[in-house]
PDB file of C-alpha atoms in Angstrom:
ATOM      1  CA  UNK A   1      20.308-163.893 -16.589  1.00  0.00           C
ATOM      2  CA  UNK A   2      23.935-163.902 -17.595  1.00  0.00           C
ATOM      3  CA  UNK A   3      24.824-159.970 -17.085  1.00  0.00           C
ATOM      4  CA  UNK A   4      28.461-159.271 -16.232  1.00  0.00           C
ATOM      5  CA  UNK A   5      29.201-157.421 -13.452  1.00  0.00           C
ATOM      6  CA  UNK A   6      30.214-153.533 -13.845  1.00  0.00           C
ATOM      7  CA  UNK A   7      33.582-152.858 -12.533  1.00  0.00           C
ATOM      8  CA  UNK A   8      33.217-148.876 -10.644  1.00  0.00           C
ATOM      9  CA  UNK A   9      35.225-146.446 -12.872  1.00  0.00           C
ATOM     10  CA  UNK A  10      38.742-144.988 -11.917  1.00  0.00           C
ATOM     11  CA  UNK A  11      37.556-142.267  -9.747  1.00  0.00           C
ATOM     12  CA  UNK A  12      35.658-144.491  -7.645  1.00  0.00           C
ATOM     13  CA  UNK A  13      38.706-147.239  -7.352  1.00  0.00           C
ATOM     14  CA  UNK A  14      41.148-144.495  -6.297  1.00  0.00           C
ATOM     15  CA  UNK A  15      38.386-143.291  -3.586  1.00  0.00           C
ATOM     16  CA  UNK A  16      38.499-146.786  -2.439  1.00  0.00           C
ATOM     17  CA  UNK A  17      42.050-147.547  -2.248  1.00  0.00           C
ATOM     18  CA  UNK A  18      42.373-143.990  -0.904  1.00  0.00           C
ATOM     19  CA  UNK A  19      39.759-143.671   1.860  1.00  0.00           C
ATOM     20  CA  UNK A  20      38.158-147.267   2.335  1.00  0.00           C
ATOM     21  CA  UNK A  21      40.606-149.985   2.825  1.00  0.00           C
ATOM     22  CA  UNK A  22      37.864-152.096   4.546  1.00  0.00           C
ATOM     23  CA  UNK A  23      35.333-151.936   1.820  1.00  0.00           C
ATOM     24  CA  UNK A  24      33.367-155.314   1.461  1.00  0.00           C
ATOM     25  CA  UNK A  25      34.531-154.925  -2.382  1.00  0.00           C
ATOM     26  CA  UNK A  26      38.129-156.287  -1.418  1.00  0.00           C
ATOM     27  CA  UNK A  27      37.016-159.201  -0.266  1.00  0.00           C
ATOM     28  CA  UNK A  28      36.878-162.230  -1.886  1.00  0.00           C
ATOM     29  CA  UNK A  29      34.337-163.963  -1.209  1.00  0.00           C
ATOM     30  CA  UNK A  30      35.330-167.502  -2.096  1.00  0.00           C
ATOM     31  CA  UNK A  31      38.053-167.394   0.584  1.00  0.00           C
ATOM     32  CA  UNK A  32      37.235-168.403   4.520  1.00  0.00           C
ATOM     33  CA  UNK A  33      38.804-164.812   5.509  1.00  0.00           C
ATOM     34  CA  UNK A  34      38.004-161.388   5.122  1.00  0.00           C
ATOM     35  CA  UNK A  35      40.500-159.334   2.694  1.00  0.00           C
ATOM     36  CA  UNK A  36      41.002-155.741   2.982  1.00  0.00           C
ATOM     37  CA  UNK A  37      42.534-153.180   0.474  1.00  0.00           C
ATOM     38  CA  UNK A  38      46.350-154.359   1.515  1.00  0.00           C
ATOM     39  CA  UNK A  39      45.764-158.095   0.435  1.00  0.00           C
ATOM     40  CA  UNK A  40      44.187-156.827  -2.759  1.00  0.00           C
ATOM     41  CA  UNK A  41      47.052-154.589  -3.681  1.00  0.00           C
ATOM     42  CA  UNK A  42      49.896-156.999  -2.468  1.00  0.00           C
ATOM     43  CA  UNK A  43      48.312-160.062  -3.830  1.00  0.00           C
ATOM     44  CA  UNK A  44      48.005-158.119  -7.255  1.00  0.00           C
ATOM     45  CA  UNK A  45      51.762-157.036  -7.107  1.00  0.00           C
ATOM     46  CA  UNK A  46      52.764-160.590  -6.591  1.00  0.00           C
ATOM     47  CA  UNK A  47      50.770-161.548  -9.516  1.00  0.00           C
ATOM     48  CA  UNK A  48      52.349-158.551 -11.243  1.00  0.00           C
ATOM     49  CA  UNK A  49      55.926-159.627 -10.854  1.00  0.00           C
ATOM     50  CA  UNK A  50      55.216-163.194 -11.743  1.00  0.00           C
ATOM     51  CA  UNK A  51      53.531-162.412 -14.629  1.00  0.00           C
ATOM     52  CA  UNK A  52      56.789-159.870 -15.732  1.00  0.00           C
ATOM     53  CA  UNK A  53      59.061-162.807 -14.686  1.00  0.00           C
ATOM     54  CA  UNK A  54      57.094-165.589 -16.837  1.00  0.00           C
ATOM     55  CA  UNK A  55      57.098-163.337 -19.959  1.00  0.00           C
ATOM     56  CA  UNK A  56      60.717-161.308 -19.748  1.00  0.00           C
ATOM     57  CA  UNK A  57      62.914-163.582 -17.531  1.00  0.00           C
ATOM     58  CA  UNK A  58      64.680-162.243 -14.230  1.00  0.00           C
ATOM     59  CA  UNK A  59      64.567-158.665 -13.335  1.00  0.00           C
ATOM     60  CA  UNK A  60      66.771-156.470 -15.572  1.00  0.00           C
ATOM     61  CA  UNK A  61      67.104-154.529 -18.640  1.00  0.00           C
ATOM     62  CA  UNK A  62      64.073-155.957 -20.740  1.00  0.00           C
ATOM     63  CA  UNK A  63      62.238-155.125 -17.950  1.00  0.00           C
ATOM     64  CA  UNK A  64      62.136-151.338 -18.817  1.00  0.00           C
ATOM     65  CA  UNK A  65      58.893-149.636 -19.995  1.00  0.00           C
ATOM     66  CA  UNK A  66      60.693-148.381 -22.942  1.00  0.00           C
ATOM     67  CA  UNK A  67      61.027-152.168 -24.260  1.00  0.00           C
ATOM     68  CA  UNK A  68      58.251-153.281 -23.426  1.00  0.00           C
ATOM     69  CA  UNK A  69      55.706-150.701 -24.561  1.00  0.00           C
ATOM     70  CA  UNK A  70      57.706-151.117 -28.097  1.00  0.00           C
ATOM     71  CA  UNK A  71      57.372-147.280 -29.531  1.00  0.00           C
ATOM     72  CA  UNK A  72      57.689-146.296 -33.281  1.00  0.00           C
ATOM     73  CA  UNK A  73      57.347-143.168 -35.533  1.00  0.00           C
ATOM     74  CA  UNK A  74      55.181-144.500 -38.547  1.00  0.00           C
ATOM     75  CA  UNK A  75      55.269-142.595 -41.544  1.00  0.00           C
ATOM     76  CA  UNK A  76      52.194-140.391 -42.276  1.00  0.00           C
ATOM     77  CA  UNK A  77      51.451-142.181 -45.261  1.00  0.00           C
ATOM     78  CA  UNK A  78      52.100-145.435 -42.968  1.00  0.00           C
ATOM     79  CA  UNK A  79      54.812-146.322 -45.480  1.00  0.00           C
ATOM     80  CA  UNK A  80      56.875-149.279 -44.802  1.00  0.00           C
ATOM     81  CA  UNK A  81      60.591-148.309 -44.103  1.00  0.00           C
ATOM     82  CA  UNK A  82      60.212-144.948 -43.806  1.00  0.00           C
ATOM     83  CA  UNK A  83      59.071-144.450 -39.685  1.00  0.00           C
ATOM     84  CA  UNK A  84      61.295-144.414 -37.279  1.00  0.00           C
ATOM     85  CA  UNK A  85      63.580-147.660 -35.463  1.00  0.00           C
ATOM     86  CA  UNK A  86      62.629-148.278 -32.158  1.00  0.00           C
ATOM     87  CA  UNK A  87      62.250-146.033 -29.455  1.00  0.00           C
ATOM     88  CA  UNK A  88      63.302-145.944 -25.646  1.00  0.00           C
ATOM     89  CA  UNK A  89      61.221-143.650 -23.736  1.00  0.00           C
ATOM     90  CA  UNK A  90      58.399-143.329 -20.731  1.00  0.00           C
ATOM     91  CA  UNK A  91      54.978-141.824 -21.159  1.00  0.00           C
ATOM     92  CA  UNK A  92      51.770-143.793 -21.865  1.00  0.00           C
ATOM     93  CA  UNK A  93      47.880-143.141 -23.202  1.00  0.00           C
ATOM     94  CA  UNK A  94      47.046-142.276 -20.058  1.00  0.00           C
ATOM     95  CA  UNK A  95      50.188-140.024 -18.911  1.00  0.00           C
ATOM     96  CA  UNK A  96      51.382-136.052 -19.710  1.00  0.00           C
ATOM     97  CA  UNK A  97      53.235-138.087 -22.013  1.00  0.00           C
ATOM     98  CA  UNK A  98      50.852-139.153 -23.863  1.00  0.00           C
ATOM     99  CA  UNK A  99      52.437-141.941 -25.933  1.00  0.00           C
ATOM    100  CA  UNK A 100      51.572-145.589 -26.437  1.00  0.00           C
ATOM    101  CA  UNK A 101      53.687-148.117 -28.797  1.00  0.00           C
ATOM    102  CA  UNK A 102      52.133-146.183 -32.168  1.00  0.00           C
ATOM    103  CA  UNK A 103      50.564-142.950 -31.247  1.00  0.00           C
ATOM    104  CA  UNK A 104      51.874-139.825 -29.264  1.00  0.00           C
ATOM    105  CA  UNK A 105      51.770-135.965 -29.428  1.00  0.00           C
ATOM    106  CA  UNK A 106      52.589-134.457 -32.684  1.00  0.00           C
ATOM    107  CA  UNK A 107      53.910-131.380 -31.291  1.00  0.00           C
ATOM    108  CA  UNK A 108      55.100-130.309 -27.687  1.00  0.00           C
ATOM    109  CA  UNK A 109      55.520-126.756 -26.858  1.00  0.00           C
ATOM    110  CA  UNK A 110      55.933-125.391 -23.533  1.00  0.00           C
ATOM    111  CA  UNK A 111      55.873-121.611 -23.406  1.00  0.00           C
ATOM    112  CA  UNK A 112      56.692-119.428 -20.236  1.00  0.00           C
ATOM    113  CA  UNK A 113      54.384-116.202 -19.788  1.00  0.00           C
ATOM    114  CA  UNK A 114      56.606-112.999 -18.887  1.00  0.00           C
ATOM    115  CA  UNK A 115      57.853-109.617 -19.692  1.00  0.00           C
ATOM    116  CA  UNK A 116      59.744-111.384 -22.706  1.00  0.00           C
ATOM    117  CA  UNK A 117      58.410-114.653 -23.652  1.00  0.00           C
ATOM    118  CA  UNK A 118      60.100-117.750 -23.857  1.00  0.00           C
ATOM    119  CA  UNK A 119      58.924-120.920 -25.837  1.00  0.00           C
ATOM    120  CA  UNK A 120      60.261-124.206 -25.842  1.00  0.00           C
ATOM    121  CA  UNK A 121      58.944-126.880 -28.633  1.00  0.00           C
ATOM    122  CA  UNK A 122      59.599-129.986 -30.616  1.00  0.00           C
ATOM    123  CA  UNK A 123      58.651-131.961 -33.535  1.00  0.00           C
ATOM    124  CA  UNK A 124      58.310-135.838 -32.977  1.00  0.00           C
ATOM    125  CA  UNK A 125      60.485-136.650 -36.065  1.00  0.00           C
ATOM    126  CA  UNK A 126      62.005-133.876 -38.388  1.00  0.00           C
ATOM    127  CA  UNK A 127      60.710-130.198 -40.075  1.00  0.00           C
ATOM    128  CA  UNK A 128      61.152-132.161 -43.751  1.00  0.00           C
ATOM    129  CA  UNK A 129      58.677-134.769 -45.247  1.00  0.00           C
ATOM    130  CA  UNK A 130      61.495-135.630 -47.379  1.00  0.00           C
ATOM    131  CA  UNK A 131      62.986-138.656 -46.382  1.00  0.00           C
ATOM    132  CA  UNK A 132      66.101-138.137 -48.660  1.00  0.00           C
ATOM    133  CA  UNK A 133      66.481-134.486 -45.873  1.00  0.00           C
ATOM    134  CA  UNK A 134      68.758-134.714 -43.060  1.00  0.00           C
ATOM    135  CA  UNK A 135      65.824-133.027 -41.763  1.00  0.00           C
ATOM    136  CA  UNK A 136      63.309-135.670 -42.043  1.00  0.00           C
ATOM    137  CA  UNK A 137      64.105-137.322 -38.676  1.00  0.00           C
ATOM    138  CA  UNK A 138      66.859-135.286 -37.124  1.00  0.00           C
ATOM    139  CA  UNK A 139      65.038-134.324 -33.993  1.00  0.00           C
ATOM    140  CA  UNK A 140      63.905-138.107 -33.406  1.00  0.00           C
ATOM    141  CA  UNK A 141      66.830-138.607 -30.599  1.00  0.00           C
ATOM    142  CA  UNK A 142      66.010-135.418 -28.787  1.00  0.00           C
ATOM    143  CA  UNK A 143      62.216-135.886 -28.954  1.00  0.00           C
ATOM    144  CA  UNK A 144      62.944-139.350 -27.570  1.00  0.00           C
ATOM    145  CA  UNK A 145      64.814-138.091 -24.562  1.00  0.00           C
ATOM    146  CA  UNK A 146      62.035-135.165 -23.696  1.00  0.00           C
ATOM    147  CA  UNK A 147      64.128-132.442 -24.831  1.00  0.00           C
ATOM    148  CA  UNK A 148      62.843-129.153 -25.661  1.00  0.00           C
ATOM    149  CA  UNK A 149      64.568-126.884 -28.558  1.00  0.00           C
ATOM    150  CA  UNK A 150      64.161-122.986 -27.710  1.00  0.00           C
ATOM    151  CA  UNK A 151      61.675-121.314 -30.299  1.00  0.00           C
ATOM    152  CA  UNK A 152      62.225-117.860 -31.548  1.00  0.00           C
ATOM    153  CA  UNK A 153      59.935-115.340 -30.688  1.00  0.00           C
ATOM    154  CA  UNK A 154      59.742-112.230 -32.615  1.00  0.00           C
ATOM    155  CA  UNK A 155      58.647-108.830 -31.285  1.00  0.00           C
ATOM    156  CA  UNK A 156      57.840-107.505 -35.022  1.00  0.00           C
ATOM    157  CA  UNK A 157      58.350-108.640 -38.325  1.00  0.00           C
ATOM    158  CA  UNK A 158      61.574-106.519 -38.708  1.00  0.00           C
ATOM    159  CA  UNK A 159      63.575-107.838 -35.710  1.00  0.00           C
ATOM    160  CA  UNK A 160      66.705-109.333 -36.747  1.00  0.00           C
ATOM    161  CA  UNK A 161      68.134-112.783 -35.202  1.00  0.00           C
ATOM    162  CA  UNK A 162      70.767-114.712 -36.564  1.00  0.00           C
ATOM    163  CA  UNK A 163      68.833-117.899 -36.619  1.00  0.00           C
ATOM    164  CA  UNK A 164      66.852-116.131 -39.713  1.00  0.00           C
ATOM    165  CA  UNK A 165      68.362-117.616 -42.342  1.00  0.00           C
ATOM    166  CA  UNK A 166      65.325-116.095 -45.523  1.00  0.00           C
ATOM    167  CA  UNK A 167      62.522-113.638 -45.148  1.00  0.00           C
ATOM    168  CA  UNK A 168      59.641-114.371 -47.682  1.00  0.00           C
ATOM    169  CA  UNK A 169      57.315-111.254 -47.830  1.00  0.00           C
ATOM    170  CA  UNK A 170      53.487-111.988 -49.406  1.00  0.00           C
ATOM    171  CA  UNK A 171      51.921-108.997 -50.944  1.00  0.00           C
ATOM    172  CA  UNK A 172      48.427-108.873 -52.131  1.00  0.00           C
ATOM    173  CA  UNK A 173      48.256-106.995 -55.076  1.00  0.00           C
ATOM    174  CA  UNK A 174      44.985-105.875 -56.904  1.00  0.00           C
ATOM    175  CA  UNK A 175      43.880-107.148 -60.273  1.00  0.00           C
TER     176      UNK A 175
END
């Protein structure tokens, strides 16, 4: 029968690069000698760099992840014209920075536990759905760049801060 053969998951791959570099998987066996984990992993590199040569010419700027992996800010509504130009940054699908060429955290927050709380937090585009706002994609750059803006925490609803720029109080009133 014609079954294909099941590659071992990641786990298993990192135990064997880690802790069996002799493993009778790294051979090949349609070669006269016996390859071990270092052939493997140079002869893939080699391919690697060929392969990056071939498609993006000699070593240099269009080299960079951030070209290559070709990341955008689509509009919710997936509206043409309205995401975002193209953006220069790490991360991937399978990093902290979860971002691939269309989809990436919607929110990062990063908040450090004391005796007075600090949180740190950012939107991938703007606070406005309007794309007429200056606030529809102002925070684009410093999302980009892994910046973090600091995010007011309030004690009570009757501290004062000068970022406050409107209170809006809801009050439930009986019929």
């Amino acid at each position: 029968p014609n079954n294909p053969m099941r590659l071992p998951n990641r786990d298993r791959t990192v135990h064997l690069l880690l802790n069996q570099p002799n493993a009778k998987w790294f051979d090949n066996v349609k070669t006269p000698q016996k390859e071990n984990r270092s052939d493997v992993v140079n002869e893939a590199f080699k391919f690697s760099v060929d392969s990056l040569h071939r498609e993006f010419g000699l070593i240099g700027r269009s080299w960079e992840w951030g070209n290559i992996k070709n990341t955008r800010i689509s509009h919710l509504a997936k509206i043409p014209g309205m995401g975002s130009r193209l953006l220069f940054n790490g991360g991937s699908k399978t990093s902290v920075n979860a971002l691939n060429d269309r989809n990436g955290p919607s929110w990062r927050m990063v908040v450090a536990l004391g005796k007075k709380n600090q949180g740190f937090g950012i939107f991938p585009g703007g606070q406005s759905g309007n794309p007429g706002s200056f606030y529809y994609d102002d925070m684009i750059s410093t999302w980009t760049n892994g910046n973090l803006n600091e995010l007011l925490f309030l004690q009570s609803s009757k501290e004062k801060h000068k970022r406050i720029k409107n209170r809006l109080t809801l009050n439930h009133r009986a019929k």
